[in-house]
Amino acid sequence: MDGAVFYSSFDNLIEAHFVTTGSSSSIQFGNLTKAEIFGHEEVIEFYPFSNDDLSLRLGYTYVFPRDRTTKQILNFRPRHLFQSRIETKFGNLSLSSDFRYISKYESVDSILIKQVPDGDARVNAYIWDARIAYKMTGLLALPVTIS
């Protein structure tokens, strides 16, 4: 079990944003005057056997990112992240599956909304990955894993 509370303060944090000049728009990197990000993260890893042949992992992160000058939430940053993983090993072969949840962005660039169809349509993300990996030992004396 592991947990952390974090706080970061930024002066002149560089962010990408859209800039419109005349009839065209472009992406430009610019400095925010002041920004801060704080939150907490908790992770639990569980190994039900005396070895690592089966492992389970759950994690949750809460983030509060804001521009300290405007008091607005920073663009393109989710508040909630959840992750889980299960992995099992059979000798040199391993099977694993990950699931991640990322909450929808509360704030996006206002010019992006006008440039992209459905630019204001924001949804939660649900991502599932599955992997098969095989560790090849002794191949040219290098640790090689194929996945």
Coordinates of N, CA, C and O in Angstrom, one line a residue:
M1 N 0.9 -1.2 0.0 CA 0.0 0.0 0.0 C 0.9 1.2 0.0 O 1.9 1.3 0.7
D2 N 0.5 2.2 -0.8 CA 1.3 3.4 -0.9 C 0.4 4.6 -1.1 O -0.7 4.4 -1.7
G3 N 0.7 5.7 -0.6 CA -0.1 6.9 -0.8 C 0.8 8.2 -0.8 O 1.9 8.2 -0.3
A4 N 0.3 9.2 -1.5 CA 1.1 10.5 -1.5 C 0.1 11.6 -1.6 O -1.0 11.5 -2.3
V5 N 0.5 12.7 -1.1 CA -0.2 14.0 -1.3 C 0.8 14.9 -1.9 O 2.0 14.9 -1.5
F6 N 0.4 15.6 -3.0 CA 1.4 16.4 -3.7 C 0.9 17.8 -4.0 O -0.3 18.0 -4.0
Y7 N 1.8 18.7 -4.1 CA 1.5 20.1 -4.5 C 2.6 20.7 -5.3 O 3.8 20.5 -4.9
S8 N 2.3 21.2 -6.4 CA 3.3 21.9 -7.3 C 2.9 23.3 -7.6 O 1.7 23.5 -8.0
S9 N 3.8 24.2 -7.5 CA 3.5 25.6 -7.8 C 4.4 26.0 -9.0 O 5.6 25.7 -9.0
F10 N 3.8 26.6 -10.0 CA 4.5 27.0 -11.2 C 4.4 28.5 -11.5 O 3.3 29.1 -11.4
D11 N 5.5 29.1 -11.8 CA 5.5 30.5 -12.4 C 5.8 30.3 -13.9 O 6.8 29.6 -14.2
N12 N 5.0 30.9 -14.7 CA 5.3 30.9 -16.2 C 5.2 29.4 -16.7 O 6.0 29.0 -17.5
L13 N 4.2 28.7 -16.3 CA 4.0 27.3 -16.8 C 3.7 27.4 -18.3 O 2.8 28.2 -18.7
I14 N 4.3 26.7 -19.1 CA 4.1 26.7 -20.5 C 3.0 25.8 -20.9 O 3.0 24.6 -20.5
E15 N 2.0 26.3 -21.6 CA 0.8 25.6 -22.1 C 0.6 25.8 -23.5 O 0.9 26.9 -24.0
A16 N 0.1 24.8 -24.2 CA -0.3 25.0 -25.6 C -1.7 25.6 -25.7 O -2.6 25.2 -24.9
H17 N -1.9 26.5 -26.6 CA -3.2 27.1 -26.7 C -3.4 27.6 -28.2 O -2.4 27.7 -28.9
F18 N -4.6 27.7 -28.6 CA -4.9 28.2 -30.0 C -4.9 29.7 -30.0 O -5.4 30.3 -29.1
V19 N -4.4 30.2 -31.1 CA -4.3 31.6 -31.4 C -4.9 31.9 -32.7 O -4.6 31.2 -33.7
T20 N -5.9 32.8 -32.8 CA -6.5 33.2 -34.1 C -6.0 34.5 -34.5 O -6.0 35.5 -33.8
T21 N -5.4 34.5 -35.8 CA -5.0 35.8 -36.4 C -5.7 35.8 -37.7 O -5.4 35.0 -38.6
G22 N -6.6 36.8 -37.9 CA -7.3 36.9 -39.1 C -8.3 35.8 -39.2 O -9.1 35.5 -38.4
S23 N -8.2 35.0 -40.3 CA -9.1 33.9 -40.5 C -8.4 32.6 -40.3 O -9.0 31.5 -40.5
S24 N -7.2 32.6 -39.8 CA -6.5 31.3 -39.5 C -6.2 31.1 -38.0 O -6.0 32.1 -37.3
S25 N -6.1 29.9 -37.6 CA -5.7 29.6 -36.2 C -4.5 28.7 -36.2 O -4.2 28.0 -37.1
S26 N -3.7 28.8 -35.2 CA -2.5 28.0 -35.0 C -2.4 27.7 -33.5 O -3.0 28.3 -32.7
I27 N -1.5 26.7 -33.3 CA -1.2 26.3 -31.9 C 0.0 27.1 -31.5 O 1.0 27.1 -32.2
Q28 N 0.0 27.7 -30.3 CA 1.2 28.4 -29.8 C 1.4 28.0 -28.4 O 0.5 27.8 -27.6
F29 N 2.7 28.0 -28.0 CA 3.0 27.7 -26.6 C 3.2 29.0 -25.9 O 4.0 29.9 -26.4
G30 N 2.6 29.2 -24.8 CA 2.7 30.4 -24.1 C 2.8 30.2 -22.6 O 2.5 29.1 -22.1
N31 N 3.1 31.2 -21.8 CA 3.3 31.0 -20.4 C 2.0 31.5 -19.7 O 1.4 32.5 -20.0
L32 N 1.6 30.7 -18.7 CA 0.6 31.2 -17.8 C 1.3 31.9 -16.7 O 2.4 31.6 -16.4
T33 N 0.7 32.9 -16.1 CA 1.4 33.7 -15.1 C 1.7 32.8 -13.9 O 2.8 32.7 -13.5
K34 N 0.7 32.1 -13.3 CA 1.0 31.3 -12.2 C 0.0 30.1 -12.2 O -1.2 30.3 -12.6
A35 N 0.4 28.9 -11.9 CA -0.4 27.8 -11.8 C -0.1 26.9 -10.7 O 1.0 27.0 -10.1
E36 N -1.0 26.0 -10.3 CA -0.7 25.1 -9.2 C -1.5 23.8 -9.5 O -2.5 23.8 -10.1
I37 N -0.9 22.7 -9.1 CA -1.5 21.4 -9.2 C -1.3 20.7 -7.8 O -0.2 20.6 -7.3
F38 N -2.4 20.3 -7.3 CA -2.3 19.5 -6.0 C -3.3 18.4 -6.1 O -4.3 18.4 -6.8
G39 N -3.0 17.4 -5.2 CA -3.9 16.2 -5.2 C -3.3 15.2 -4.3 O -2.4 15.4 -3.5
H40 N -3.9 14.0 -4.5 CA -3.4 12.8 -3.8 C -3.5 11.6 -4.6 O -4.2 11.5 -5.6
E41 N -2.7 10.5 -4.3 CA -2.7 9.3 -5.0 C -2.5 8.1 -4.0 O -1.8 8.2 -3.1
E42 N -3.3 7.1 -4.3 CA -3.2 5.9 -3.4 C -3.1 4.7 -4.4 O -3.7 4.6 -5.4
V43 N -2.2 3.7 -4.0 CA -2.0 2.5 -4.8 C -2.0 1.3 -3.8 O -1.3 1.4 -2.7
I44 N -2.6 0.3 -4.2 CA -2.6 -1.0 -3.4 C -2.1 -2.1 -4.4 O -2.7 -2.2 -5.5
E45 N -1.1 -2.8 -4.0 CA -0.6 -4.0 -4.8 C -0.8 -5.2 -3.9 O -0.4 -5.1 -2.7
F46 N -1.2 -6.3 -4.5 CA -1.5 -7.5 -3.7 C -0.9 -8.7 -4.5 O -1.1 -8.8 -5.7
Y47 N -0.1 -9.5 -3.8 CA 0.5 -10.7 -4.3 C -0.1 -11.8 -3.4 O 0.4 -12.1 -2.3
P48 N -1.1 -12.5 -3.9 CA -1.7 -13.6 -3.0 C -0.9 -14.8 -2.7 O -1.2 -15.5 -1.8
F49 N 0.2 -15.0 -3.5 CA 1.1 -16.1 -3.3 C 2.4 -15.6 -2.8 O 2.7 -14.4 -2.9
S50 N 3.3 -16.6 -2.4 CA 4.6 -16.1 -1.9 C 5.5 -15.7 -3.0 O 6.5 -15.1 -2.7
N51 N 5.2 -15.9 -4.2 CA 6.0 -15.4 -5.3 C 5.2 -14.3 -6.1 O 4.1 -13.9 -5.6
D52 N 5.7 -13.9 -7.2 CA 4.9 -12.9 -8.0 C 4.2 -13.5 -9.2 O 4.0 -12.8 -10.2
D53 N 3.8 -14.8 -9.1 CA 3.1 -15.4 -10.2 C 1.7 -14.8 -10.5 O 1.2 -14.9 -11.5
L54 N 1.1 -14.2 -9.5 CA -0.1 -13.4 -9.6 C 0.0 -12.1 -8.9 O 0.4 -12.1 -7.7
S55 N -0.3 -11.0 -9.6 CA -0.3 -9.7 -8.9 C -1.5 -8.9 -9.3 O -2.0 -9.0 -10.4
L56 N -2.0 -8.2 -8.3 CA -3.2 -7.3 -8.5 C -2.8 -5.9 -8.1 O -2.1 -5.7 -7.1
R57 N -3.3 -4.9 -8.8 CA -2.9 -3.5 -8.5 C -4.1 -2.6 -8.7 O -4.8 -2.7 -9.7
L58 N -4.4 -1.8 -7.8 CA -5.4 -0.8 -7.9 C -4.8 0.6 -7.5 O -4.1 0.7 -6.5
G59 N -5.2 1.6 -8.3 CA -4.7 2.9 -8.0 C -5.7 4.0 -8.3 O -6.5 3.9 -9.2
Y60 N -5.7 5.1 -7.5 CA -6.6 6.2 -7.7 C -5.8 7.5 -7.5 O -5.0 7.6 -6.6
T61 N -6.0 8.4 -8.4 CA -5.3 9.7 -8.3 C -6.4 10.8 -8.5 O -7.2 10.8 -9.4
Y62 N -6.4 11.8 -7.6 CA -7.2 13.0 -7.7 C -6.3 14.2 -7.9 O -5.3 14.4 -7.2
V63 N -6.6 15.0 -8.9 CA -5.8 16.2 -9.2 C -6.7 17.4 -9.3 O -7.7 17.4 -9.9
F64 N -6.2 18.5 -8.7 CA -6.8 19.8 -8.8 C -5.9 20.8 -9.4 O -5.0 21.3 -8.8
P65 N -6.0 21.0 -10.8 CA -5.0 21.9 -11.5 C -5.7 23.2 -11.8 O -6.7 23.3 -12.4
R66 N -5.1 24.3 -11.4 CA -5.7 25.6 -11.6 C -4.7 26.7 -11.9 O -3.6 26.6 -11.5
D67 N -5.2 27.7 -12.7 CA -4.4 28.9 -12.9 C -4.7 29.8 -11.7 O -5.8 30.1 -11.4
R68 N -3.6 30.1 -11.0 CA -3.8 30.9 -9.7 C -4.3 32.3 -10.0 O -4.8 33.0 -9.1
T69 N -4.0 32.9 -11.2 CA -4.4 34.2 -11.5 C -5.9 34.3 -11.8 O -6.6 35.1 -11.3
T70 N -6.4 33.4 -12.7 CA -7.8 33.5 -13.1 C -8.7 32.6 -12.3 O -9.9 32.7 -12.4
K71 N -8.1 31.7 -11.5 CA -8.8 30.8 -10.6 C -9.6 29.7 -11.4 O -10.5 29.1 -10.9
Q72 N -9.2 29.6 -12.7 CA -9.8 28.6 -13.6 C -9.1 27.3 -13.6 O -7.8 27.3 -13.4
I73 N -9.8 26.2 -13.9 CA -9.1 24.9 -14.0 C -8.3 24.9 -15.3 O -8.7 25.4 -16.3
L74 N -7.1 24.3 -15.2 CA -6.2 24.2 -16.3 C -6.8 23.4 -17.4 O -7.5 22.4 -17.1
N75 N -6.6 23.7 -18.7 CA -7.1 22.9 -19.8 C -6.5 21.5 -19.9 O -5.3 21.3 -19.5
F76 N -7.3 20.6 -20.4 CA -6.9 19.3 -20.8 C -6.3 18.5 -19.6 O -5.4 17.7 -19.8
R77 N -6.9 18.6 -18.4 CA -6.4 17.9 -17.3 C -7.6 17.2 -16.6 O -8.5 17.9 -16.2
P78 N -7.5 15.9 -16.4 CA -8.6 15.2 -15.7 C -8.5 15.4 -14.2 O -7.4 15.6 -13.7
R79 N -9.6 15.3 -13.5 CA -9.6 15.4 -12.0 C -9.3 14.0 -11.4 O -8.7 13.9 -10.4
H80 N -10.0 13.0 -12.1 CA -9.9 11.6 -11.5 C -9.3 10.6 -12.4 O -9.6 10.6 -13.6
L81 N -8.4 9.8 -11.9 CA -7.8 8.7 -12.7 C -7.8 7.5 -11.8 O -7.5 7.5 -10.6
F82 N -8.3 6.4 -12.4 CA -8.3 5.1 -11.7 C -7.6 4.1 -12.6 O -7.8 4.1 -13.8
Q83 N -6.8 3.2 -12.0 CA -6.1 2.2 -12.8 C -6.2 0.9 -12.0 O -6.1 0.9 -10.8
S84 N -6.3 -0.2 -12.8 CA -6.2 -1.5 -12.2 C -5.4 -2.4 -13.1 O -5.4 -2.2 -14.3
R85 N -4.8 -3.4 -12.5 CA -4.0 -4.4 -13.3 C -4.0 -5.7 -12.6 O -4.0 -5.8 -11.4
I86 N -4.1 -6.7 -13.5 CA -4.0 -8.1 -13.0 C -2.9 -8.8 -13.9 O -2.9 -8.5 -15.1
E87 N -2.0 -9.5 -13.3 CA -0.9 -10.1 -14.1 C -0.6 -11.5 -13.5 O -0.6 -11.7 -12.3
T88 N -0.4 -12.4 -14.4 CA -0.1 -13.8 -14.0 C 1.1 -14.3 -14.9 O 1.3 -13.8 -16.0
K89 N 1.9 -15.1 -14.3 CA 3.1 -15.6 -15.0 C 3.1 -17.1 -14.9 O 2.8 -17.8 -14.0
F90 N 3.6 -17.7 -16.1 CA 3.8 -19.1 -16.2 C 5.2 -19.3 -16.8 O 5.3 -19.3 -18.0
G91 N 6.1 -19.4 -15.9 CA 7.5 -19.5 -16.4 C 7.9 -18.2 -17.1 O 7.9 -17.1 -16.5
N92 N 8.3 -18.3 -18.3 CA 8.8 -17.1 -19.1 C 7.6 -16.4 -19.8 O 7.8 -15.4 -20.4
L93 N 6.4 -16.9 -19.7 CA 5.2 -16.3 -20.3 C 4.4 -15.6 -19.2 O 4.2 -16.0 -18.1
S94 N 4.0 -14.4 -19.6 CA 3.2 -13.6 -18.7 C 1.9 -13.1 -19.4 O 2.0 -12.7 -20.6
L95 N 0.8 -13.0 -18.7 CA -0.4 -12.5 -19.2 C -0.9 -11.3 -18.3 O -0.8 -11.5 -17.1
S96 N -1.3 -10.2 -18.9 CA -1.7 -9.1 -18.0 C -2.8 -8.3 -18.7 O -3.0 -8.4 -19.9
S97 N -3.6 -7.7 -17.8 CA -4.7 -6.9 -18.3 C -4.8 -5.6 -17.5 O -4.7 -5.7 -16.2
D98 N -4.9 -4.5 -18.1 CA -5.0 -3.2 -17.4 C -6.4 -2.5 -17.8 O -6.8 -2.7 -18.9
F99 N -6.9 -1.8 -16.8 CA -8.1 -1.0 -17.0 C -7.8 0.4 -16.5 O -7.3 0.5 -15.4
R100 N -8.1 1.4 -17.2 CA -7.9 2.8 -16.8 C -9.2 3.6 -17.0 O -9.8 3.5 -18.1
Y101 N -9.5 4.4 -16.1 CA -10.6 5.4 -16.2 C -10.0 6.7 -16.0 O -9.2 7.0 -15.1
I102 N -10.3 7.6 -17.0 CA -9.9 9.0 -16.9 C -11.1 9.9 -17.0 O -11.9 9.8 -18.0
S103 N -11.4 10.7 -16.0 CA -12.5 11.6 -16.1 C -12.4 12.6 -17.2 O -11.3 13.0 -17.6
K104 N -13.6 13.1 -17.6 CA -13.6 14.0 -18.7 C -12.9 15.3 -18.3 O -12.9 15.7 -17.1
Y105 N -12.4 16.0 -19.3 CA -11.7 17.3 -19.0 C -12.8 18.3 -18.6 O -13.8 18.4 -19.3
E106 N -12.6 19.1 -17.6 CA -13.5 20.1 -17.2 C -13.3 21.4 -18.1 O -14.3 22.1 -18.3
S107 N -12.1 21.6 -18.6 CA -11.8 22.8 -19.3 C -11.0 22.4 -20.5 O -10.1 21.6 -20.5
V108 N -11.3 23.0 -21.7 CA -10.5 22.9 -22.9 C -10.4 24.3 -23.5 O -11.0 25.2 -23.0
D109 N -9.5 24.4 -24.4 CA -9.2 25.7 -25.0 C -10.5 26.2 -25.7 O -11.1 25.5 -26.5
S110 N -10.9 27.4 -25.5 CA -12.2 27.9 -26.0 C -12.1 28.1 -27.6 O -13.1 28.0 -28.2
I111 N -10.9 28.3 -28.1 CA -10.8 28.4 -29.6 C -10.9 27.0 -30.2 O -11.4 26.8 -31.3
L112 N -10.4 26.0 -29.5 CA -10.4 24.6 -30.0 C -11.9 24.2 -30.2 O -12.2 23.5 -31.2
I113 N -12.8 24.6 -29.3 CA -14.2 24.3 -29.4 C -14.7 24.7 -30.8 O -15.5 24.1 -31.4
K114 N -14.2 25.9 -31.3 CA -14.7 26.4 -32.5 C -14.0 25.8 -33.7 O -14.6 25.8 -34.8
Q115 N -12.8 25.2 -33.6 CA -12.0 24.7 -34.7 C -12.3 23.2 -35.0 O -12.1 22.7 -36.1
V116 N -12.7 22.5 -34.0 CA -12.9 21.0 -34.1 C -14.4 20.7 -34.0 O -15.1 21.2 -33.1
P117 N -14.9 19.9 -34.9 CA -16.3 19.5 -34.8 C -16.6 18.8 -33.5 O -15.8 18.0 -33.0
D118 N -17.6 19.2 -32.8 CA -18.0 18.7 -31.5 C -16.8 18.9 -30.5 O -16.6 18.1 -29.6
G119 N -16.1 20.0 -30.6 CA -15.0 20.4 -29.8 C -15.4 20.5 -28.3 O -14.5 20.3 -27.4
D120 N -16.6 20.7 -28.0 CA -17.0 20.9 -26.6 C -17.6 19.5 -26.1 O -17.9 19.5 -24.9
A121 N -17.6 18.5 -26.9 CA -18.1 17.2 -26.4 C -17.0 16.5 -25.7 O -16.0 16.1 -26.3
R122 N -17.2 16.4 -24.4 CA -16.2 15.7 -23.6 C -16.8 14.6 -22.8 O -17.9 14.7 -22.3
V123 N -16.1 13.5 -22.8 CA -16.6 12.3 -22.1 C -15.5 11.7 -21.3 O -14.3 11.9 -21.4
N124 N -15.9 10.8 -20.4 CA -15.0 10.0 -19.6 C -14.3 9.0 -20.5 O -14.9 8.6 -21.5
A125 N -13.1 8.6 -20.2 CA -12.4 7.6 -21.0 C -12.3 6.3 -20.2 O -11.9 6.3 -19.1
Y126 N -12.6 5.2 -20.9 CA -12.5 3.9 -20.4 C -11.6 3.1 -21.3 O -11.9 2.9 -22.4
I127 N -10.4 2.7 -20.8 CA -9.4 2.1 -21.6 C -9.0 0.7 -21.0 O -8.7 0.6 -19.8
W128 N -9.0 -0.3 -21.9 CA -8.7 -1.6 -21.5 C -7.6 -2.1 -22.4 O -7.7 -2.0 -23.6
D129 N -6.5 -2.6 -21.8 CA -5.4 -3.2 -22.5 C -5.2 -4.6 -22.1 O -5.3 -4.9 -20.9
A130 N -4.8 -5.5 -23.0 CA -4.4 -6.9 -22.6 C -3.0 -7.1 -23.3 O -2.8 -6.7 -24.4
R131 N -2.2 -7.9 -22.6 CA -0.8 -8.2 -23.1 C -0.4 -9.6 -22.8 O -0.8 -10.2 -21.8
I132 N 0.3 -10.1 -23.8 CA 1.0 -11.4 -23.6 C 2.5 -11.1 -23.9 O 2.8 -10.4 -24.8
A133 N 3.3 -11.6 -23.0 CA 4.8 -11.3 -23.1 C 5.5 -12.6 -22.9 O 5.1 -13.5 -22.1
Y134 N 6.7 -12.8 -23.6 CA 7.5 -13.9 -23.4 C 9.0 -13.4 -23.2 O 9.5 -12.7 -24.1
K135 N 9.6 -13.8 -22.1 CA 11.0 -13.5 -21.9 C 11.9 -14.5 -22.5 O 11.8 -15.7 -22.2
M136 N 12.7 -14.1 -23.4 CA 13.7 -15.0 -24.1 C 15.0 -14.8 -23.4 O 15.6 -13.7 -23.4
T137 N 15.5 -15.9 -22.8 CA 16.7 -15.8 -22.1 C 17.8 -16.4 -22.9 O 17.6 -17.4 -23.6
G138 N 19.0 -15.9 -22.8 CA 20.1 -16.5 -23.5 C 20.3 -16.1 -25.0 O 21.2 -16.5 -25.6
L139 N 19.4 -15.2 -25.5 CA 19.5 -14.8 -26.9 C 20.6 -13.8 -27.0 O 20.4 -12.6 -26.6
L140 N 21.7 -14.1 -27.5 CA 22.9 -13.2 -27.7 C 23.2 -12.6 -26.3 O 23.7 -11.5 -26.3
A141 N 23.0 -13.3 -25.3 CA 23.3 -12.9 -23.9 C 22.6 -11.6 -23.5 O 23.1 -10.8 -22.7
L142 N 21.4 -11.3 -24.2 CA 20.7 -10.1 -23.9 C 19.3 -10.5 -23.3 O 18.7 -11.5 -23.7
P143 N 18.9 -9.7 -22.4 CA 17.5 -9.9 -21.8 C 16.5 -9.4 -22.8 O 16.3 -8.2 -23.0
V144 N 15.8 -10.2 -23.6 CA 14.9 -9.9 -24.6 C 13.5 -10.3 -24.2 O 13.3 -11.5 -23.8
T145 N 12.5 -9.4 -24.3 CA 11.1 -9.8 -24.1 C 10.3 -9.5 -25.3 O 10.4 -8.3 -25.8
I146 N 9.5 -10.4 -25.8 CA 8.6 -10.2 -26.9 C 7.2 -10.1 -26.3 O 6.8 -10.9 -25.5
S147 N 6.5 -9.0 -26.7 CA 5.2 -8.9 -26.2 C 4.2 -8.4 -27.3 O 4.6 -7.9 -28.3

